[in-house]
XYZ file of C-alpha atoms in Angstrom:
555
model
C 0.000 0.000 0.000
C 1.349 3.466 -0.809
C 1.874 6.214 1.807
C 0.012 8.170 -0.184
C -3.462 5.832 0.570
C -2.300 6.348 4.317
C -1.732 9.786 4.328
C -5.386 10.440 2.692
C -6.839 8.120 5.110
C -7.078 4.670 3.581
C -6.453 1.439 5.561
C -3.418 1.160 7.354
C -2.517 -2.425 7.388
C -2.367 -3.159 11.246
C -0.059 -6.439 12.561
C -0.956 -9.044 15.056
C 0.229 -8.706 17.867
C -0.082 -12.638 18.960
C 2.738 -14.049 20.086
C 4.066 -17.055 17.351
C 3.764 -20.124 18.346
C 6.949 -22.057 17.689
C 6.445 -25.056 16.055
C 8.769 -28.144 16.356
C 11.466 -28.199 13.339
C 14.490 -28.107 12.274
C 16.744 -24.684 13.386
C 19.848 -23.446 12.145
C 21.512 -20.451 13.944
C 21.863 -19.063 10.601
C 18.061 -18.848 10.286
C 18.101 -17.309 13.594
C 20.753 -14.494 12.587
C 18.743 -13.334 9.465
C 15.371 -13.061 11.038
C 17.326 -10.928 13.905
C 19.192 -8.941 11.012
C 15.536 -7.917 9.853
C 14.266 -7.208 12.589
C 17.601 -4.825 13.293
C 16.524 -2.923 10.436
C 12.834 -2.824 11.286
C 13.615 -1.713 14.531
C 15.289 1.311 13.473
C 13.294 2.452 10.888
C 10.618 2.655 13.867
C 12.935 4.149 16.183
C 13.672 7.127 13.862
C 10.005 7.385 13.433
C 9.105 7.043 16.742
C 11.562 9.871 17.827
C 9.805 12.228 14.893
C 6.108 11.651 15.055
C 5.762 9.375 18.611
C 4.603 11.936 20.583
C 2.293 13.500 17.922
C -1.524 13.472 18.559
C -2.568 14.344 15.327
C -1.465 12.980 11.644
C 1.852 14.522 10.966
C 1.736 16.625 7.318
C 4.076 16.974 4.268
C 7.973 15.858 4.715
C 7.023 14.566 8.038
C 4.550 12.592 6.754
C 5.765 11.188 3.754
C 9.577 10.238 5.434
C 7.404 8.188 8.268
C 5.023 6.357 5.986
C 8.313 5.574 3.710
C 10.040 3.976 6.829
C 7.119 2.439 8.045
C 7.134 0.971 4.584
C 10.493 -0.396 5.200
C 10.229 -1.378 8.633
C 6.967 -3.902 7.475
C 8.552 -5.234 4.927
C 11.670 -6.512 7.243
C 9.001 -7.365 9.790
C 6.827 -9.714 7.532
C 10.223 -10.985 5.987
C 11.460 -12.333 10.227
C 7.816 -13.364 10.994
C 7.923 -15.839 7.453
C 11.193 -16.759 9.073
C 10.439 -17.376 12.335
C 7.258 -19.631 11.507
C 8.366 -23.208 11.933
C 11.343 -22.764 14.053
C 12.893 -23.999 17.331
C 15.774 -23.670 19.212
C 18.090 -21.388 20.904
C 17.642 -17.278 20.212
C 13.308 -18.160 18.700
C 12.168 -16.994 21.822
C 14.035 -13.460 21.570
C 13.524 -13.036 18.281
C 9.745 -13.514 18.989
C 9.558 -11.097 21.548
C 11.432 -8.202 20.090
C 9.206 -8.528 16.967
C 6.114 -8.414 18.940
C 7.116 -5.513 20.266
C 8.527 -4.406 16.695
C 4.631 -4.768 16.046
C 3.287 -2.815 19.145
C 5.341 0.363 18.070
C 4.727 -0.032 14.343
C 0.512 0.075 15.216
C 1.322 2.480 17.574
C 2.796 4.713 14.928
C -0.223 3.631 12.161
C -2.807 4.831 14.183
C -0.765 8.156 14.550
C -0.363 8.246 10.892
C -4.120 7.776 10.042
C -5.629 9.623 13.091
C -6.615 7.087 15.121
C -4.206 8.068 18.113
C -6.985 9.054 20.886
C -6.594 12.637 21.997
C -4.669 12.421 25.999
C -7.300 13.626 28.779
C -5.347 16.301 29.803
C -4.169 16.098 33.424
C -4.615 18.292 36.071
C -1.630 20.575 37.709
C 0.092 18.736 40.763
C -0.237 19.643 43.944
C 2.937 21.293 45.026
C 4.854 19.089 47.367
C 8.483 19.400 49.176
C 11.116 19.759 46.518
C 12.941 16.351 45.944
C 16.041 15.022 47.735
C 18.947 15.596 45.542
C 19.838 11.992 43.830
C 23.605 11.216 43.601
C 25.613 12.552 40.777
C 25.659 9.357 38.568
C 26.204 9.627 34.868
C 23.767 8.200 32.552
C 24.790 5.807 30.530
C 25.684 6.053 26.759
C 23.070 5.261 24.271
C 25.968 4.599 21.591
C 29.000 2.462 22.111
C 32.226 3.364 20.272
C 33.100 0.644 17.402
C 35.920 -1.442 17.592
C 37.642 -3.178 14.731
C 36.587 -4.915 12.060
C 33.415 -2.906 12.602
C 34.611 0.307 12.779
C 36.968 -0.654 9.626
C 33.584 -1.880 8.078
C 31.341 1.280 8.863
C 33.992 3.852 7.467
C 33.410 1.427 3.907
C 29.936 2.049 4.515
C 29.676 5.660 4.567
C 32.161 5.923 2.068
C 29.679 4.253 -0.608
C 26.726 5.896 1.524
C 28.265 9.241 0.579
C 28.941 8.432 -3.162
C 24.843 7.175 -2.976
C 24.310 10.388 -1.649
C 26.106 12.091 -4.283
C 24.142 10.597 -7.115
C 21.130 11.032 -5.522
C 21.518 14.364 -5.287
C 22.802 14.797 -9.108
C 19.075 12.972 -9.639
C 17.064 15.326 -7.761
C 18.509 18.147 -9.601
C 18.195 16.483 -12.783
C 13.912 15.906 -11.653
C 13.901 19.604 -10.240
C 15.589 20.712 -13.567
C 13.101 18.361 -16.258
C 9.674 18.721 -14.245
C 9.138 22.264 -15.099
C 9.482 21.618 -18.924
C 5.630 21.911 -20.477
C 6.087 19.311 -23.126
C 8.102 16.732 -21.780
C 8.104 14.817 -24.666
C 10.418 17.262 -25.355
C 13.260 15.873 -23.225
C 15.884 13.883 -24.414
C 15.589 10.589 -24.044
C 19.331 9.752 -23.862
C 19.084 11.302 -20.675
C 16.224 9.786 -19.465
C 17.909 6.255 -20.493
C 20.836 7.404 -18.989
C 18.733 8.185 -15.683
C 17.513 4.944 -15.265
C 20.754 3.107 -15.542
C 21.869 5.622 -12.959
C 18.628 4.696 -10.551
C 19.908 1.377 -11.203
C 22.983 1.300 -10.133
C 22.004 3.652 -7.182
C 20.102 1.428 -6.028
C 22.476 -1.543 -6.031
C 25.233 0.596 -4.180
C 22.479 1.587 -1.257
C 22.131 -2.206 -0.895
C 25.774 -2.219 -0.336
C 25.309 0.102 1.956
C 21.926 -1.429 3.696
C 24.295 -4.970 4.166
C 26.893 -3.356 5.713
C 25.136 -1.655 8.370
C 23.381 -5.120 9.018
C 26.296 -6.302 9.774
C 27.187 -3.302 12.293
C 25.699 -3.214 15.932
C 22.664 -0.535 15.603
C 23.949 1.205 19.022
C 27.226 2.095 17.425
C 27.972 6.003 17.218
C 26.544 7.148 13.938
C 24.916 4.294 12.829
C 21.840 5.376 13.574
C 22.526 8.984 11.194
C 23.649 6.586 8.774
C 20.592 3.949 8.624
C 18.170 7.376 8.381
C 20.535 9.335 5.599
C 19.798 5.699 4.056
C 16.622 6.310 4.366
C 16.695 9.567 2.911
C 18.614 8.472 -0.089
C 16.064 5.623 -0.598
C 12.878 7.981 -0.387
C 14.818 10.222 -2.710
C 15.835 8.078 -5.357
C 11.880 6.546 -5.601
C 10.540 9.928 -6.191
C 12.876 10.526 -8.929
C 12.154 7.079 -10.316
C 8.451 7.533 -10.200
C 8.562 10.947 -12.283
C 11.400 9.473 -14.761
C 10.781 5.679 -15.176
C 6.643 6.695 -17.029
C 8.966 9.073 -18.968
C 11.258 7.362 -20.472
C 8.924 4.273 -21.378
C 6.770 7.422 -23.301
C 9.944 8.436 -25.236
C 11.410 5.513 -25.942
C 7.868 4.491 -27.095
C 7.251 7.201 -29.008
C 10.634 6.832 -31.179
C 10.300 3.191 -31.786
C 10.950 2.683 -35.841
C 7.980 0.106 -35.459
C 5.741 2.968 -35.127
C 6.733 4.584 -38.131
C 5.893 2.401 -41.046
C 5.653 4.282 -43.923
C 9.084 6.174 -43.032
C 11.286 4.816 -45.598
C 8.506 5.365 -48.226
C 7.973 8.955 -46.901
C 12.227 10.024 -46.516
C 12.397 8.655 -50.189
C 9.456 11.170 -51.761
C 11.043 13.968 -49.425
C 14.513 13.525 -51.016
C 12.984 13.146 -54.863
C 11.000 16.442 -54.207
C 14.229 18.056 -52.718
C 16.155 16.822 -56.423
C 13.576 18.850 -58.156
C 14.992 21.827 -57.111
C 18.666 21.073 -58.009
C 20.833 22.581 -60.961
C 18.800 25.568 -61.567
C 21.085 26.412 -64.340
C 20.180 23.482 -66.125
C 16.494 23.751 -65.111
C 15.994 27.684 -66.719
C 18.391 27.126 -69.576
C 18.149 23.777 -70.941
C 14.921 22.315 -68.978
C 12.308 24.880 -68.965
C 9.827 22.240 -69.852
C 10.846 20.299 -66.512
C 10.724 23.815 -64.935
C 7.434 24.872 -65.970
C 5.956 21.847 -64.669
C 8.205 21.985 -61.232
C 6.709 25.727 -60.847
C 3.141 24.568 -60.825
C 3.477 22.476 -57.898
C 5.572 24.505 -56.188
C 2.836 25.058 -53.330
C 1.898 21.483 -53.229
C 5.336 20.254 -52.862
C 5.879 22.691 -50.114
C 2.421 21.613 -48.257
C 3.809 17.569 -48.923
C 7.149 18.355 -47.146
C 5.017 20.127 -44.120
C 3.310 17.160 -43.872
C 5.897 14.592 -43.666
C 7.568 16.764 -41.256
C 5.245 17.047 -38.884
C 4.620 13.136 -38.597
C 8.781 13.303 -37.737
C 8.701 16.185 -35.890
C 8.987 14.011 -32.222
C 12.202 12.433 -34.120
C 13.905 15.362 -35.562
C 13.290 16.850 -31.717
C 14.768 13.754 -30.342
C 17.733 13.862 -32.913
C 17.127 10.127 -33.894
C 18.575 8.697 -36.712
C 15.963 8.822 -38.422
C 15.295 12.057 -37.066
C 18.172 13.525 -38.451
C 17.716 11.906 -41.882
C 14.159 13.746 -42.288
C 15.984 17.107 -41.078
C 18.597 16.784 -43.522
C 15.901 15.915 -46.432
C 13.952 18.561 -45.990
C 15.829 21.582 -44.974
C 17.479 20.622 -48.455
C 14.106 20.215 -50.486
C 13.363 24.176 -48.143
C 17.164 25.434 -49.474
C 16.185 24.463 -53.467
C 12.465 25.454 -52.516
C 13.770 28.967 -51.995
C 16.417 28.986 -54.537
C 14.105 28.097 -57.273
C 11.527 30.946 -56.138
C 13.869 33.656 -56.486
C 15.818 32.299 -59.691
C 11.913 31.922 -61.359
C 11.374 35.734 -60.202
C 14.195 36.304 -61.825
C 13.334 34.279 -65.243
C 9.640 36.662 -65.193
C 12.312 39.970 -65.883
C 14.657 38.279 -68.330
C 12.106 35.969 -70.727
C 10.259 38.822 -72.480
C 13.569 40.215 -73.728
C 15.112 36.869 -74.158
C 12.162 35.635 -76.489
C 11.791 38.806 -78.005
C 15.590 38.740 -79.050
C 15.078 35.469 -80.751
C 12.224 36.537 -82.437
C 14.083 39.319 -83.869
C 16.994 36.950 -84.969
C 14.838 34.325 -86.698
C 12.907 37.641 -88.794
C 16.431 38.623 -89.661
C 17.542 35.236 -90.689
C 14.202 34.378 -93.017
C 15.194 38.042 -94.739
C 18.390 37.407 -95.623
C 17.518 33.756 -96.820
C 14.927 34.834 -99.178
C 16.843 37.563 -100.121
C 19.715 35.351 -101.076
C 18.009 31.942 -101.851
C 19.447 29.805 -98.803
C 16.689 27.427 -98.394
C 18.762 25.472 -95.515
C 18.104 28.502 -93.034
C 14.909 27.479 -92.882
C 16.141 23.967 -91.479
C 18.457 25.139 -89.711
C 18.861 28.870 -88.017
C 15.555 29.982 -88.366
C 13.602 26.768 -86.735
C 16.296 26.668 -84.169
C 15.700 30.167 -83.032
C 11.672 29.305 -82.939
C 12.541 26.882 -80.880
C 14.387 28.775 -78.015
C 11.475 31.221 -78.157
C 9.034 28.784 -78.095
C 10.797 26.910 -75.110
C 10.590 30.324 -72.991
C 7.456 30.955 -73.836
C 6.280 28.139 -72.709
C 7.668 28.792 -69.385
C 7.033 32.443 -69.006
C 3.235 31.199 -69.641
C 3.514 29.748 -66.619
C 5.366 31.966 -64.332
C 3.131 34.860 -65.552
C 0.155 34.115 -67.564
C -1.171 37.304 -68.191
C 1.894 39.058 -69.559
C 2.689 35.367 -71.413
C -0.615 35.493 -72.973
C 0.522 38.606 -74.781
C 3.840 37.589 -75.702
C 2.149 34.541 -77.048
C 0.609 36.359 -79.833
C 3.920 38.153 -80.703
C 5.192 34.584 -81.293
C 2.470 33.160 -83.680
C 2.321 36.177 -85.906
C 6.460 35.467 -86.112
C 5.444 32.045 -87.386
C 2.648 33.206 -89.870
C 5.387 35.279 -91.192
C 8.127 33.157 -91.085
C 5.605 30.230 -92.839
C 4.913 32.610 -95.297
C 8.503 33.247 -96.435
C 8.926 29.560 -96.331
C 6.944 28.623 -98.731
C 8.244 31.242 -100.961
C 11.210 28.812 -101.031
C 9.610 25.522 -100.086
C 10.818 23.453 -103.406
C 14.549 24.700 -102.524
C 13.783 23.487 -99.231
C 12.689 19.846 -99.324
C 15.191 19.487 -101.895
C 18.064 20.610 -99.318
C 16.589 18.658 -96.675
C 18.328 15.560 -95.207
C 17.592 12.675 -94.068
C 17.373 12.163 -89.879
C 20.206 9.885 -88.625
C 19.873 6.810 -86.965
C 22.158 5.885 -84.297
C 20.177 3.331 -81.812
C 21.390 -0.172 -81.655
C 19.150 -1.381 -78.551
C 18.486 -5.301 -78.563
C 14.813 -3.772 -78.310
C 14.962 -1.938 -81.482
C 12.514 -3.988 -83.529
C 9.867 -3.543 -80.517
C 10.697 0.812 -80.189
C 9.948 0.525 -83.989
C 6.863 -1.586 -83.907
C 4.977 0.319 -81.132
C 5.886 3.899 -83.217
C 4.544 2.134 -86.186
C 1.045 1.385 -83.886
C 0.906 4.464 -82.506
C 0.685 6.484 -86.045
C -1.907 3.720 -87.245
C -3.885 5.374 -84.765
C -3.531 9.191 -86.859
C -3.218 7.463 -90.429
C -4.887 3.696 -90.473
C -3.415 3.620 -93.947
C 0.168 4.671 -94.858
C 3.072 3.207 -96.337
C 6.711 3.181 -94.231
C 9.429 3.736 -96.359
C 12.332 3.480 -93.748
C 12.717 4.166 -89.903
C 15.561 6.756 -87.997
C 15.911 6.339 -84.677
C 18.389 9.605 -84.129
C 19.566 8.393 -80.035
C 21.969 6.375 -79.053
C 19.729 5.473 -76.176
C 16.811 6.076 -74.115
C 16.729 9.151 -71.846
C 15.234 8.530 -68.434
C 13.207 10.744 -65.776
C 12.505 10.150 -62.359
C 10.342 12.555 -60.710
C 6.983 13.118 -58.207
C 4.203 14.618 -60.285
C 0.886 15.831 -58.293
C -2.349 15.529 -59.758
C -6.092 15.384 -58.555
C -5.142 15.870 -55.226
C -2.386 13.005 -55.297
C 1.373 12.393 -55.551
C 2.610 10.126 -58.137
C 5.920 9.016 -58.929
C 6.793 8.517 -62.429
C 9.724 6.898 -63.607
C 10.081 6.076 -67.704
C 12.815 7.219 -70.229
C 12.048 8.472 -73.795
C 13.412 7.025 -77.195
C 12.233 9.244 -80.093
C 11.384 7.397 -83.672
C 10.977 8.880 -86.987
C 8.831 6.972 -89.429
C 9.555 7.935 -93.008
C 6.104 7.331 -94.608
C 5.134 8.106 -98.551
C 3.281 11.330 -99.419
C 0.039 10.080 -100.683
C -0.202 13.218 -102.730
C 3.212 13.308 -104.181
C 4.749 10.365 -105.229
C 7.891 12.074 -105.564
C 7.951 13.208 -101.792
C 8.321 11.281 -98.075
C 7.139 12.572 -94.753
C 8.584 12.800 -92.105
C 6.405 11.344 -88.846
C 8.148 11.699 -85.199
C 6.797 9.273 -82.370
C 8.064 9.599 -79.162
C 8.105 6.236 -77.757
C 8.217 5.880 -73.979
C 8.881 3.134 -71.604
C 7.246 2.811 -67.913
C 9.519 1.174 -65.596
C 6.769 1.596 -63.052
C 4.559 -0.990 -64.791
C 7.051 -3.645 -66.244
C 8.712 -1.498 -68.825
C 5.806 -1.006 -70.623
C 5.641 1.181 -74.083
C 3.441 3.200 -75.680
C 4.309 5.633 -78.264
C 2.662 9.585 -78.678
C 3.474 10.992 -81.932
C 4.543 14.417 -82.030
C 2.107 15.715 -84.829
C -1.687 14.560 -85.020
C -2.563 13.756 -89.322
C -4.308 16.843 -89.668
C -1.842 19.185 -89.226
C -0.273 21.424 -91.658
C 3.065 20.103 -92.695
C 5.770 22.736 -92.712
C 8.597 22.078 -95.800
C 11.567 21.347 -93.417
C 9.094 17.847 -92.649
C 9.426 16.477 -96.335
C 12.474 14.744 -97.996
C 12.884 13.569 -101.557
C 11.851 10.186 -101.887
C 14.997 9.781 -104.102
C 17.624 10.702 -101.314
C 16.017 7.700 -99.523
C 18.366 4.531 -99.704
C-alpha cells in the first residue's frame, strides 16, 4: 500500500500482535541471525520514526509525513520478511527473536494509528499539587546510548559511509536532474538519452544503497553514527523513488514514441522527401536547358511545399529527439526548403529576363528568313531559323507559366512570327525539301525492332493507312526521368525514359515526296517497362517544308 493511501486516510494495514507459536522443526543459527538482522533494520526504521512523530496526537503533514510512511514501509517489509522466518522454528535465540518482533509490532501500530488519526486525543491532566522539593539523587552519569566501534566494525562502517556518501552524491545529481526536467511543459520534449541514462543511474544507485543497507546489518545498531547513517539511508532511498516515479513513465513514453515500429511508412515517406528536394537542383540546367521540366516543377511549387510540411510534422517528435531517423528527415527537408527557396527567387528572376530573351530570338529568326529569301538559302529554314523558334518557343512556354497574363501577350507576338516566317517559307519551299536531309539513326538497342513496332502502332492510330518507307531512330539510347508529379489531389511518382522514332512514310499526294512522322516512344519502368508511343504531330496538321524529304535521297 502506498503512503500516499495512508496519508489520505485509507487502511493502514495493522499487525498481530499474537505471540508465534513455535512449532517443532528443524533450526539453524543461521536462520536465527537473518530473522534478527531484519528485525535490526525494522527496529530502526521505527525508532527514527518514533523519535519524529511518537509523541504526535494528530497525523503529521508533508515531509514529516511522507519520510514516516516511507520507513514504516520499510520497517513492514523486514518485519513480515522475520515473521515468514520465524514460523516453523525452534531452538536457541526463537524466543528473543519472537519477543522483540512483537514488540517491533506494538510500536509499528502504535505509529499507524498516529499516521491515520486514530491516536486518541490524551485527557489532559490536572496541575500537581505542590509538594516538598525532591532530595537531591547522587551525581551518577547516565549511561551512553551509543558504544564506540571497535575493529573490524569500525573498519567496516567507514566502507559504509564511504559508498553511503557516493549514494548520496548521485542522488543528489538525480534530484537536480527531476527539479531541472519537471518544469518543462512538453516533456516529450526531453531527451531521451538522458532519461535512459537516468535509469541506468537509478539502477545502479540502487544496487550501491544495498551495499550500503548490508553493511550496516552487519554493524551493531547502538554504534555512534549508525543510527545517522541507517536514516541518511533512508533519505537516499525515499529520494531516489521519487525521482524514479517521475522518470521511469517518462522514459517508457519516449522511448515508445521513437520506436521505428511505429513509423511504417518512413522509408517510403524520406524517399518522396529527397525526390521532391532533387527537383529543385541545378537551376542552371532547369531555366536554360529544362524549362519544360521547370514549368511543370513551378506549378506544384505550393503542393510540394504543403507535402514536405506534412511529412515533417509526422517526424517532428524524431527530428526533436535527434534520432537517426530524425536527423535523416531534417537533412531531407531543410534541403528540399534550401532548393524550394532557390528556385523561387531564380523563377522571379526568369519573369524579368524571358520577355527580352524571347523577343531577341524573335528578332533573330525575322532577320535570318530576310536574308535567306533575299539570297536563296533554303537550308536557313532547317536550320537557323527553326532553331531560333525553338528557343522562343521553349521560354514561352515557361514564361506562360510563371506569368500568364503578360505570357498570354507575348504569345501572340510569337504566332504572328510564325505566320510570317511560314509565309517566307513557302516562298522557297521546293529549294527546301530538296536541301533537306535525311534524320540519322544511331540506336542499336536489342529492343529496337519492338521501339519501332509500337511507333509504327501508334501512327496507325492518326493514319490507319500509310506506307513506311524506312525508320531513324536519331539516339543512341533512351533518356530517363525520375520525378513526383501531383495531380487530382495526389502524388505520383513517375519513372520512364524516352526514345524518339521517326517513321519515313510516302506522301500520298506526291509520289515524288516522303514525310517525315516523329513518335516519341516511352517506356514505364513503373509498370514492367511497358511502351506506348505519342506521336509528335496529329494527321491533320499542316506540314511545314523542313518535314518532307525527296523520296529519291532515300536509300
Amino acid at each position: 500500500m502506498s503512503s500516499l493511501l495512508r496519508l489520505v486516510g485509507s487502511v493502514v494495514c495493522v499487525l498481530s500482535v499474537a505471540l508465534l507459536a513455535p512449532v517443532a522443526t528443524a533450526n539453524t543459527v543461521l536462520d536465527v541471525a537473518q530473522v534478527i538482522s531484519s528485525l535490526k533494520r525494522a527496529e530502526a526504521n521505527l525508532n527514527l520514526v518514533d523519535g519524529t512523530i511518537g509523541h504526535f496526537t494528530s497525523p503529521p503533514k508533508g515531509s514529516t509525513a511522507k519520510l514516516a510512511n516511507m520507513r514504516l514501509d520499510q520497517a513492514f517489509g523486514d518485519m513480515e520478511a522475520a515473521k515468514g522466518a520465524l514460523e516453523g522454528l525452534t531452538g536457541d535465540g526463537v524466543a528473543e527473536a519472537t519477543t522483540r518482533y512483537n514488540e517491533a509490532t506494538k510500536l509499528y501500530n502504535k505509529l499507524a494509528k498516529i499516521l491515520t488519526g486514530e491516536a486518541p486525543e490524551p485527557a489532559p491532566e490536572p496541575d500537581p499539587e505542590p509538594g516538598p522539593d525532591p532530595e537531591p539523587e547522587p551525581n551518577t552519569p547516565e549511561p551512553p546510548k551509543t558504544v564506540k566501534l571497535g575493529y573490524p566494525h569500525a573498519d567496516m562502517f567507514k566502507n559504509t559511509l564511504f559508498t553511503l556518501r557516493r549514494v548520496e552524491t548521485d542522488t543528489s545529481g538525480l534530484m537536480n536532474l527531476r527539479e531541472k526536467l519537471t518544469p518543462i511543459e512538453d516533456q516529450l520534449t526531453i531527451d531521451h538519452r538522458t532519461t535512459a541514462r537516468t535509469m541506468e543511474t537509478i539502477k545502479e544507485t540502487r544496487r550501491q544503497a544495498g551495499f550500503v543497507e548490508d553493511g550496516l546489518a552487519k554493524i551493531p545498531a547502538n554504534g555512534e553514527g549508525v543510527a545517522e547513517a541507517e536514516e541518511r539511508l533512508v533519505n537516499v532511498r525515499f529520494k531516489i523513488d521519487l525521482v524514479e516515479k517521475y522518470i521511469q513513465p517518462l522514459n517508457a513514453r519516449l522511448m515508445d514514441m521513437i520506436h521505428p515500429a511505429n513509423y511504417p511508412e518512413f522509408n517510403n515517406d524520406l524517399k518522396r522527401l529527397r525526390e521532391l528536394s532533387s527537383a529543385y537542383q541545378s537551376l542552371d540546367y532547369l531555366f536554360r536547358d529544362g524549362r519544360t521540366q521547370a514549368a511543370e516543377v513551378y506549378g506544384q511549387l505550393d503542393v510540394a511545399k504543403d507535402e514536405c510540411v506534412r511529412i515533417a510534422r509526422v517526424y517532428t517528435r524524431l527530428m526533436e529527439q535527434q534520432t537517426e531517423q530524425g536527423k535523416q528527415i531534417e537533412h531531407a527537408g531543410n534541403g528540399f526548403l534550401r532548393g524550394h527557396e532557390a528556385f523561387g527567387v531564380a523563377a522571379a528572376e526568369q519573369v524579368i529576363a524571358l520577355p527580352a530573351d524571347i523577343r531577341a530570338d524573335l528578332a533573330e529568326a525575322d532577320r535570318y528568313a530576310t536574308e535567306a529569301v533575299q539570297n536563296q538559302k533554303p537550308m536557313w529554314f532547317t536550320g537557323g531559323i527553326p532553331q531560333r523558334m525553338e528557343w522562343a518557343e521553349d521560354k514561352l512556354a515557361l514564361f506562360q507559366v510563371l506569368d500568364p497574363a503578360a505570357g498570354e501577350i507575348l504569345g501572340k507576338e510569337v504566332m504572328a512570327m510564325k505566320a510570317s516566317l511560314k509565309e517566307r517559307a513557302d516562298s522557297l519551299k521546293e529549294l527546301i525539301i530538296r536541301e533537306n536531309s535525311l534524320p540519322t539513326d544511331r540506336y542499336l538497342g536489342a529492343d529496337r525492332q519492338a521501339v519501332i513496332d509500337m511507333a509504327v502502332s501508334a501512327w496507325k492510330i492518326q493514319e490507319q493507312d500509310f506506307e513506311l518507307l524506312t525508320v531513324r531512330i536519331p539516339g543512341e539510347k533512351w533518356t530517363r526521368e525520375t520525378k513526383w508529379t501531383y495531380s487530382n489531389g495526389t502524388w505520383y511518382f513517375v519513372d520512364k525514359s524516352t526514345l524518339q522514332v521517326r517513321l519515313v512514310v510516302a506522301d500520298k499526294t506526291n509520289p515524288e515526296l516522303a514525310i517525315d512522322r516523329p513518335i516519341n516512344v516511352r517506356m514505364d519502368h513503373q509498370s514492367g517497362d511497358s511502351l506506348i508511343g505519342v506521336p509528335m504531330r496529329s494527321f491533320d496538321e499542316e506540314l511545314q517544308p523542313n518535314e518532307y524529304f525527296l523520296r529519291s535521297k532515300i536509300r
